[in-house]
CSV table of C-alpha atoms in Angstrom, one decimal:
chain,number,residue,atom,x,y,z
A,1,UNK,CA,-79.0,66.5,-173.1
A,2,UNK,CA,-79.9,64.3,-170.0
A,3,UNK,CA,-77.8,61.2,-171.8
A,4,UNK,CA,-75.1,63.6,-171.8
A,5,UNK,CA,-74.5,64.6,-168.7
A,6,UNK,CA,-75.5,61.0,-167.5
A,7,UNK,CA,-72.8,59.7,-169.6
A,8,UNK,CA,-70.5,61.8,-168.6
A,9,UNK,CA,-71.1,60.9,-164.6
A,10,UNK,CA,-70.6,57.2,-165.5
A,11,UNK,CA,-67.1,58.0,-167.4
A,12,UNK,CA,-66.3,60.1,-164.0
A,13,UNK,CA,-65.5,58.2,-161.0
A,14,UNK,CA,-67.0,59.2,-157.8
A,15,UNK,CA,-66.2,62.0,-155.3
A,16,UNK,CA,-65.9,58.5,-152.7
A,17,UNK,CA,-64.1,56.4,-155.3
A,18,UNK,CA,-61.7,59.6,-155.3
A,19,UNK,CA,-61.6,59.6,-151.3
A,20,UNK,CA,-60.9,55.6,-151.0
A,21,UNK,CA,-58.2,56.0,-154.2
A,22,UNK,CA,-56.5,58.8,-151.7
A,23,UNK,CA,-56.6,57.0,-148.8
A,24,UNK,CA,-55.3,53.6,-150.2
A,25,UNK,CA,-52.7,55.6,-151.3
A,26,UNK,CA,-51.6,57.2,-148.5
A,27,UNK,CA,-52.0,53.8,-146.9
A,28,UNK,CA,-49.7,52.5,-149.2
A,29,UNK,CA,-47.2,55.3,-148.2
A,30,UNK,CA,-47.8,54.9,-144.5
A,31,UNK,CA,-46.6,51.3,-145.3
A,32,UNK,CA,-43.2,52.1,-147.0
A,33,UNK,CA,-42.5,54.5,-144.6
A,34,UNK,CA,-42.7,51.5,-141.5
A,35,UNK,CA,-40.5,49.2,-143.9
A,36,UNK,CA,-36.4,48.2,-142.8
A,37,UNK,CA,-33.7,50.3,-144.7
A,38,UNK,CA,-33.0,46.8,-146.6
A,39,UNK,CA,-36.5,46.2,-147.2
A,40,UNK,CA,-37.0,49.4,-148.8
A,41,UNK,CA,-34.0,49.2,-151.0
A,42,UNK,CA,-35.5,46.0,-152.6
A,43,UNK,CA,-38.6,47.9,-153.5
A,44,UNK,CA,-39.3,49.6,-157.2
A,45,UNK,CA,-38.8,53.4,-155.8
A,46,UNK,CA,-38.0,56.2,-157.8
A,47,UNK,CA,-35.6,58.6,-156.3
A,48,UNK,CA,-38.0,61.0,-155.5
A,49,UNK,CA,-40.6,59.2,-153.9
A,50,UNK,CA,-37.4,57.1,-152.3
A,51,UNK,CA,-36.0,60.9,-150.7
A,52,UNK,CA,-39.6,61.3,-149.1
A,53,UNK,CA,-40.0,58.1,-147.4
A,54,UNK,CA,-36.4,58.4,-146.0
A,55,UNK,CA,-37.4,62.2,-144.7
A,56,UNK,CA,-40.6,60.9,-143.1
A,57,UNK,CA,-38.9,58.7,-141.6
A,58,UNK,CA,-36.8,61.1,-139.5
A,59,UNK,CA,-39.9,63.5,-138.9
A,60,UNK,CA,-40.8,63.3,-135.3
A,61,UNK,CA,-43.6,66.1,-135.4
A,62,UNK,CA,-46.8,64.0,-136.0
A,63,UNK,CA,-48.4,66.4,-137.9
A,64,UNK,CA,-45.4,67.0,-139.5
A,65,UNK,CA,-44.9,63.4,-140.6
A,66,UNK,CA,-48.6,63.3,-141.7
A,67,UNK,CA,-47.7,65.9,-144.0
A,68,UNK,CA,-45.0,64.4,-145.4
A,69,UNK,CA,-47.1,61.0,-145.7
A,70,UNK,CA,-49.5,63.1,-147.9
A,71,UNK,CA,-46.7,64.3,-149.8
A,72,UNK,CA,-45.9,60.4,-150.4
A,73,UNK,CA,-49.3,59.9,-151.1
A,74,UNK,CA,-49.0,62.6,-154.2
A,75,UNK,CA,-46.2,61.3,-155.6
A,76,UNK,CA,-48.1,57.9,-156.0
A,77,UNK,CA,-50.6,60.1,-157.8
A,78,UNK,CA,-48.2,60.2,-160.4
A,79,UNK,CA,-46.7,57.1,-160.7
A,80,UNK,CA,-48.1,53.6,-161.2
A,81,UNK,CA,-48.4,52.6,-157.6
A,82,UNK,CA,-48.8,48.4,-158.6
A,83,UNK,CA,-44.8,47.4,-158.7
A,84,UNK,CA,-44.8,48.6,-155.3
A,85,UNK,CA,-48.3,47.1,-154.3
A,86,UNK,CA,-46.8,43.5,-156.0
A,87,UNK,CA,-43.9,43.9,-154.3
A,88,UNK,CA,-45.4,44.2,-151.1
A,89,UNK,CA,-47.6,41.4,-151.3
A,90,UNK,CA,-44.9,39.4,-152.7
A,91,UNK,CA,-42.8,40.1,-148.9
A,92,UNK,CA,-46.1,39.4,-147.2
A,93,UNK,CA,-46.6,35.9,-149.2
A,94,UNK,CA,-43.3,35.5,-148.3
A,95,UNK,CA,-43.6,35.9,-144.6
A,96,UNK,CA,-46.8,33.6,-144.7
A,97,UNK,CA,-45.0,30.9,-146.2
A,98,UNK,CA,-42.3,30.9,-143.9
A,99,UNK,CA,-44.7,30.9,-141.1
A,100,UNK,CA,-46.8,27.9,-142.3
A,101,UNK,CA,-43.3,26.3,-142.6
A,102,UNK,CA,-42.4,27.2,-138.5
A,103,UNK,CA,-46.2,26.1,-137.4
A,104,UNK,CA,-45.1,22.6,-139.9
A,105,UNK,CA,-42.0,22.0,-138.4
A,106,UNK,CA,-43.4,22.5,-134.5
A,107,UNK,CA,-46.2,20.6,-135.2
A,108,UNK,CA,-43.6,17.8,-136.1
A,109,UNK,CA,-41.5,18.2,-133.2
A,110,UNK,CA,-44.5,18.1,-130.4
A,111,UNK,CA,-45.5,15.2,-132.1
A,112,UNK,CA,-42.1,13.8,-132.3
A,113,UNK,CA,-42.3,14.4,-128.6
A,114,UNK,CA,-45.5,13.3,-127.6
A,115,UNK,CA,-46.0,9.9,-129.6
A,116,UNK,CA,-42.1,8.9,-129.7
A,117,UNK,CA,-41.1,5.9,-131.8
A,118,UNK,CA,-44.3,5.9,-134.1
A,119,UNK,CA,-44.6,9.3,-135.1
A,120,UNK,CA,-40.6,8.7,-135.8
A,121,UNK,CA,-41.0,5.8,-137.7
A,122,UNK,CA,-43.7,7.3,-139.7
A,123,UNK,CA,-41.9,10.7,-140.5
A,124,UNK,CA,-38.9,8.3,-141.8
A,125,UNK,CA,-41.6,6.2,-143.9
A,126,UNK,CA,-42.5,9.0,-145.5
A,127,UNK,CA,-38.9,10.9,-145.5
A,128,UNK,CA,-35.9,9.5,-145.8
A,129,UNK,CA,-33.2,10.9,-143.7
A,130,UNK,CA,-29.9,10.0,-142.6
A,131,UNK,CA,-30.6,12.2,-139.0
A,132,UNK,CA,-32.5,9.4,-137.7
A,133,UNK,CA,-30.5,8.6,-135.0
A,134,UNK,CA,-29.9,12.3,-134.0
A,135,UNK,CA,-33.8,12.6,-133.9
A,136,UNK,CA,-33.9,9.4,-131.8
A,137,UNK,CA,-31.3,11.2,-129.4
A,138,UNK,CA,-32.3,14.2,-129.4
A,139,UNK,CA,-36.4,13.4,-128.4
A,140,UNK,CA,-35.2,10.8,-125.6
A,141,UNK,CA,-33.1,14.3,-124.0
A,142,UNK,CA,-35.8,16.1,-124.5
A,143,UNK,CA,-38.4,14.0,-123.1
A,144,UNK,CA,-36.1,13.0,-119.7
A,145,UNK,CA,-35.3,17.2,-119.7
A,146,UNK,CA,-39.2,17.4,-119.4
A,147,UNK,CA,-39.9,14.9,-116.5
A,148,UNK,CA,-36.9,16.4,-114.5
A,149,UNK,CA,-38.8,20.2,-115.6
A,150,UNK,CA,-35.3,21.4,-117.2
A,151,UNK,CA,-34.6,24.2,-119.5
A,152,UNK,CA,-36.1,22.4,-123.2
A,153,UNK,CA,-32.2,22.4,-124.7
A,154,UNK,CA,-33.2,19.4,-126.7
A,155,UNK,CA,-36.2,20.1,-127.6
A,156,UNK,CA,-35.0,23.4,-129.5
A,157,UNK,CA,-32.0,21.5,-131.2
A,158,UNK,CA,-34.6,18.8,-132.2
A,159,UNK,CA,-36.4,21.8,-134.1
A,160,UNK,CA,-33.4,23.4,-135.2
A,161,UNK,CA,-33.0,19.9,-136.7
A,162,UNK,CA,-36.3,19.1,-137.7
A,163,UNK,CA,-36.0,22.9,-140.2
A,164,UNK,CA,-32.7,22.2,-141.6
A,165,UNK,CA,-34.4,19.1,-142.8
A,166,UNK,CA,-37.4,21.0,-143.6
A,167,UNK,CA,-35.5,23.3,-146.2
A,168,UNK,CA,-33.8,20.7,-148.3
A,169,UNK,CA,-37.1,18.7,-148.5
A,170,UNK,CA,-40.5,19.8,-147.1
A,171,UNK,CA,-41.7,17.7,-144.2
A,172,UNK,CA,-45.3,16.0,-144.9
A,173,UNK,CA,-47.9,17.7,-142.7
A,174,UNK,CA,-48.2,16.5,-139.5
């Protein structure tokens, strides 16, 4: 009879595994509730669980809205809640990738800036580009708006540069 009721507890998860299940789900709701309107339309929702994060979203009451984000969190109970999890990672991979791309591309340009004709003739080596002599213009203006301490006009129209080259071809790290 002690195997029994042993066996039983191991089939049953625990009263925490319930509480940390909850919570990741509410969590989870808390999350699509902060999401944009076209954000969320891109997202896996039912209609019902769509109609409750647009009415939390107008709640102003917090209790009110923590109430409805517990409503959320029960209607997750009842659906598979790992479309939504996937898709949210997916917009956070997203978000990452786009940021290493920005840090790539400023890297590049303070370089550009810094070491002049060599780090230009080495991002040519490695990347052919027919910009060359807009990048040769546009980090002499940006270095002679430096000296003078002008506004850096050139500077951001050599990155805006730099990252339309970036998206047709990836630029080698820096």
């Amino acid at each position: 009879m002690a195997q029994d009721s042993s066996g039983e507890n191991e089939s049953k998860p625990s009263k925490s595994q319930l509480k940390r299940d909850a919570r990741a789900l509410f969590e989870l709701g808390r999350e699509l509730v902060s999401l944009d309107r076209s954000t969320l339309d891109r997202m896996p929702l039912e209609n019902r669980l769509r109609d409750a994060v647009e009415a939390a979203r107008k709640i102003k009451s917090h209790i009110a809205h923590k109430r409805q984000l517990q409503r959320i969190a029960g209607i997750l109970r009842t659906i598979d809640p790992e479309p939504l999890r996937a898709a949210l990672e997916a917009r956070q991979m997203e978000a990452r990738q786009l940021t290493i791309r920005h840090h790539r591309v400023e890297s590049w340009r303070d370089r550009l800036l810094a070491d002049g004709d060599a780090a230009l003739q080495e991002l040519l080596a490695e990347y052919q580009t027919s910009e060359a002599q807009a990048l040769r213009t546009l980090i002499r203006n940006a270095r002679r708006e430096s000296e003078r301490s002008k506004p850096p006009a050139s500077a951001r129209k050599l990155f805006r540069l730099l990252r339309d080259i970036d998206e047709n071809h990836p630029l080698p790290p820096a």
